[in-house]
Amino acid sequence: MAESIPLVAVIMGSKSDWDVMRQADEMLARFGVAHECRVLSAHRTPAATAEYVSQAEARGIEVVIAAAGGAAHLAGVCAAHTLLPVLGVPMESASLKGLDSLLSTVQMPAGIPVGTLAIGAAGARNAALLAIAILANSRPELRAKLREFRKEQSEKVLRETLV
Ligand code: RP5
C-alpha cells in the first residue's frame, strides 16, 4: 500500500518523546501506511495543536495517535477537536514512571473518548497496530498484512527455546 496522503498522524508533546514514539513510526512504515510525525503540545503550543487536529480529517487523516507525559492532556485535547479516533500513548515520566501520564490520558470524562494504550514502548507499538487495524477494516490488503504479522509473531514465539 503506497498511499502518499498521510492516513495516520503521530503527534507527541515533546521531542523527548521521539525515542519511544519512533517505534510507532517504524511499525506504520513496516506496514506501508502513509503517516506523519509532529511535535505539538497541549500546553506549549495550544493554538497550533488545535489548528492541526481540527484540519486533520479534511487532509485525509483517519487516525490520530497522541503521546504525552506528565500532566498528559494532549490526547484529550486532540479528541476535543476532531471526530477522528484518537489513540493516546502515555509516556514514561521521570518522577512517577508514567503513572501520571497514564491516568491523565485514560481518565477522560464521558463524551469525548481517547483509546489509551500501555505506557511507553509497548503503547507506541500497539497504537500503531491499532491504527492499522482500524484502517484495515476498509482495506483488505492491509488486513492481509496484519494477519501475516500475527502469524509471524506466533511462529516466532513457538520457535523459542530456553536453554
Ligand atoms: C510532555 O512533557 C511531553 O509529552 C513529555 O513527555 C514531557 C516532558 O517534556 P520535555 O520537558 O522533555 O520537553 O509535554
CSV table of C-alpha atoms and ligand atoms in Angstrom, one decimal:
chain,number,residue,atom,x,y,z
A,1,MET,CA,0.0,0.0,0.0
A,2,ALA,CA,1.8,3.1,-1.1
A,3,GLU,CA,-0.6,5.9,-0.4
A,4,SER,CA,1.2,9.2,0.0
A,5,ILE,CA,-1.5,11.2,1.6
A,6,PRO,CA,-1.0,10.7,5.4
A,7,LEU,CA,-3.6,8.4,6.9
A,8,VAL,CA,-2.2,8.5,10.4
A,9,ALA,CA,-1.0,11.5,12.4
A,10,VAL,CA,1.5,10.7,15.1
A,11,ILE,CA,1.9,13.6,17.4
A,12,MET,CA,3.9,14.0,20.6
A,13,GLY,CA,4.2,16.6,23.3
A,14,SER,CA,8.0,16.9,23.1
A,15,LYS,CA,10.9,15.9,21.0
A,16,SER,CA,12.0,14.0,24.2
A,17,ASP,CA,9.1,11.5,23.4
A,18,TRP,CA,10.6,10.6,20.0
A,19,ASP,CA,12.9,7.9,21.2
A,20,VAL,CA,9.9,5.9,22.2
A,21,MET,CA,7.4,7.1,19.6
A,22,ARG,CA,9.8,6.3,16.7
A,23,GLN,CA,8.6,2.7,17.4
A,24,ALA,CA,5.1,3.7,16.2
A,25,ASP,CA,6.7,5.4,13.2
A,26,GLU,CA,8.6,2.2,12.4
A,27,MET,CA,5.6,0.0,12.8
A,28,LEU,CA,3.5,2.1,10.4
A,29,ALA,CA,6.3,2.2,7.9
A,30,ARG,CA,6.7,-1.6,8.1
A,31,PHE,CA,3.0,-1.9,7.1
A,32,GLY,CA,3.4,0.7,4.4
A,33,VAL,CA,0.9,3.1,6.0
A,34,ALA,CA,1.4,6.7,5.0
A,35,HIS,CA,1.7,8.8,8.1
A,36,GLU,CA,3.3,11.9,9.5
A,37,CYS,CA,5.0,12.6,12.8
A,38,ARG,CA,4.9,16.0,14.6
A,39,VAL,CA,5.8,17.6,17.9
A,40,LEU,CA,2.8,19.5,19.2
A,41,SER,CA,2.0,20.3,22.8
A,42,ALA,CA,-1.3,20.8,24.5
A,43,HIS,CA,0.4,23.2,26.9
A,44,ARG,CA,3.3,24.8,25.0
A,45,THR,CA,1.6,25.1,21.6
A,46,PRO,CA,-2.1,25.0,22.3
A,47,ALA,CA,-3.3,27.1,19.3
A,48,ALA,CA,-1.1,25.2,16.8
A,49,THR,CA,-2.3,21.8,18.3
A,50,ALA,CA,-6.0,22.8,18.0
A,51,GLU,CA,-5.5,24.1,14.4
A,52,TYR,CA,-3.6,20.9,13.3
A,53,VAL,CA,-6.1,18.5,14.7
A,54,SER,CA,-9.1,20.5,13.5
A,55,GLN,CA,-7.8,20.3,10.0
A,56,ALA,CA,-6.6,16.6,10.1
A,57,GLU,CA,-9.8,15.0,8.8
A,58,ALA,CA,-10.1,17.4,5.8
A,59,ARG,CA,-6.5,16.5,4.9
A,60,GLY,CA,-7.4,12.8,4.7
A,61,ILE,CA,-6.1,11.6,8.1
A,62,GLU,CA,-8.2,8.8,9.5
A,63,VAL,CA,-6.5,8.1,12.9
A,64,VAL,CA,-4.6,10.3,15.4
A,65,ILE,CA,-2.0,8.9,17.7
A,66,ALA,CA,-1.1,11.3,20.5
A,67,ALA,CA,1.7,10.7,23.0
A,68,ALA,CA,2.5,12.8,26.0
A,69,GLY,CA,4.0,12.5,29.5
A,70,GLY,CA,3.3,14.0,32.9
A,71,ALA,CA,0.1,16.0,33.1
A,72,ALA,CA,-0.6,14.5,29.7
A,73,HIS,CA,-3.6,16.4,28.2
A,74,LEU,CA,-2.5,16.0,24.5
A,75,ALA,CA,-4.7,13.1,23.5
A,76,GLY,CA,-7.8,14.6,25.3
A,77,VAL,CA,-7.3,18.0,23.7
A,78,CYS,CA,-6.9,16.3,20.3
A,79,ALA,CA,-10.1,14.3,20.8
A,80,ALA,CA,-11.9,17.5,21.7
A,81,HIS,CA,-11.0,19.0,18.3
A,82,THR,CA,-11.8,16.1,15.9
A,83,LEU,CA,-14.3,13.2,15.3
A,84,LEU,CA,-11.4,11.0,14.2
A,85,PRO,CA,-10.4,8.2,16.5
A,86,VAL,CA,-7.7,9.3,18.9
A,87,LEU,CA,-5.3,6.8,20.4
A,88,GLY,CA,-3.3,8.0,23.5
A,89,VAL,CA,0.1,6.8,24.4
A,90,PRO,CA,1.2,7.7,28.0
A,91,MET,CA,5.0,8.4,28.1
A,92,GLU,CA,7.1,7.2,31.0
A,93,SER,CA,7.9,10.1,33.2
A,94,ALA,CA,10.9,10.6,35.4
A,95,SER,CA,9.1,11.2,38.7
A,96,LEU,CA,6.1,8.8,38.5
A,97,LYS,CA,7.3,6.3,35.9
A,98,GLY,CA,4.3,7.2,33.6
A,99,LEU,CA,1.5,6.5,36.1
A,100,ASP,CA,0.8,10.3,35.9
A,101,SER,CA,0.7,10.1,32.1
A,102,LEU,CA,-1.5,7.0,32.1
A,103,LEU,CA,-4.1,8.5,34.4
A,104,SER,CA,-4.1,11.8,32.6
A,105,THR,CA,-4.6,10.1,29.3
A,106,VAL,CA,-7.0,7.4,30.2
A,107,GLN,CA,-9.4,9.1,32.6
A,108,MET,CA,-11.5,11.0,30.0
A,109,PRO,CA,-14.9,12.1,31.2
A,110,ALA,CA,-17.7,10.5,29.2
A,111,GLY,CA,-18.5,12.1,25.9
A,112,ILE,CA,-15.0,12.6,24.4
A,113,PRO,CA,-13.2,9.2,24.1
A,114,VAL,CA,-9.5,8.5,23.9
A,115,GLY,CA,-8.4,4.9,23.3
A,116,THR,CA,-5.5,4.6,25.7
A,117,LEU,CA,-2.6,2.2,25.2
A,118,ALA,CA,0.1,1.0,27.6
A,119,ILE,CA,2.8,3.2,29.0
A,120,GLY,CA,5.9,3.7,26.8
A,121,ALA,CA,7.2,1.4,24.0
A,122,ALA,CA,4.5,-1.2,24.2
A,123,GLY,CA,1.9,1.6,23.9
A,124,ALA,CA,3.7,3.2,21.0
A,125,ARG,CA,3.9,-0.1,19.0
A,126,ASN,CA,0.3,-1.1,19.9
A,127,ALA,CA,-1.1,2.4,19.0
A,128,ALA,CA,0.4,1.8,15.5
A,129,LEU,CA,-1.0,-1.7,15.3
A,130,LEU,CA,-4.5,-0.5,16.5
A,131,ALA,CA,-4.4,2.4,13.9
A,132,ILE,CA,-3.5,-0.2,11.3
A,133,ALA,CA,-6.4,-2.5,12.4
A,134,ILE,CA,-8.8,0.5,12.1
A,135,LEU,CA,-7.6,1.3,8.6
A,136,ALA,CA,-7.7,-2.4,7.7
A,137,ASN,CA,-11.5,-2.5,8.2
A,138,SER,CA,-11.8,-1.0,4.8
A,139,ARG,CA,-8.5,-2.1,3.2
A,140,PRO,CA,-8.3,-5.9,2.5
A,141,GLU,CA,-4.6,-5.7,1.6
A,142,LEU,CA,-3.7,-4.1,4.9
A,143,ARG,CA,-5.9,-6.7,6.7
A,144,ALA,CA,-3.8,-9.5,5.0
A,145,LYS,CA,-0.6,-7.9,6.2
A,146,LEU,CA,-1.9,-7.7,9.7
A,147,ARG,CA,-2.9,-11.4,9.6
A,148,GLU,CA,0.6,-12.2,8.3
A,149,PHE,CA,2.2,-10.1,11.1
A,150,ARG,CA,0.2,-12.1,13.7
A,151,LYS,CA,1.2,-15.4,12.1
A,152,GLU,CA,4.9,-14.5,12.1
A,153,GLN,CA,4.7,-13.3,15.7
A,154,SER,CA,3.1,-16.6,16.8
A,155,GLU,CA,5.7,-18.7,14.9
A,156,LYS,CA,8.5,-16.7,16.5
A,157,VAL,CA,7.1,-17.5,20.0
A,158,LEU,CA,6.7,-21.2,19.2
A,159,ARG,CA,10.3,-21.4,18.0
A,160,GLU,CA,11.7,-20.0,21.3
A,161,THR,CA,14.0,-22.3,23.2
A,162,LEU,CA,15.0,-21.7,26.8
A,163,VAL,CA,18.4,-23.5,27.1
B,1,RP5,C1,5.1,16.4,27.9
B,1,RP5,O1,6.0,16.6,28.9
B,1,RP5,C2,5.9,15.7,26.8
B,1,RP5,O2,5.0,14.9,26.1
B,1,RP5,C3,7.0,14.9,27.5
B,1,RP5,O3,6.6,13.6,27.7
B,1,RP5,C4,7.0,15.6,28.9
B,1,RP5,C5,8.4,16.2,29.1
B,1,RP5,O4,8.7,17.1,28.1
B,1,RP5,P1,10.1,17.8,28.0
B,1,RP5,O5,10.3,18.7,29.2
B,1,RP5,O6,11.1,16.7,27.9
B,1,RP5,O7,10.1,18.7,26.7
B,1,RP5,O8,4.5,17.5,27.5
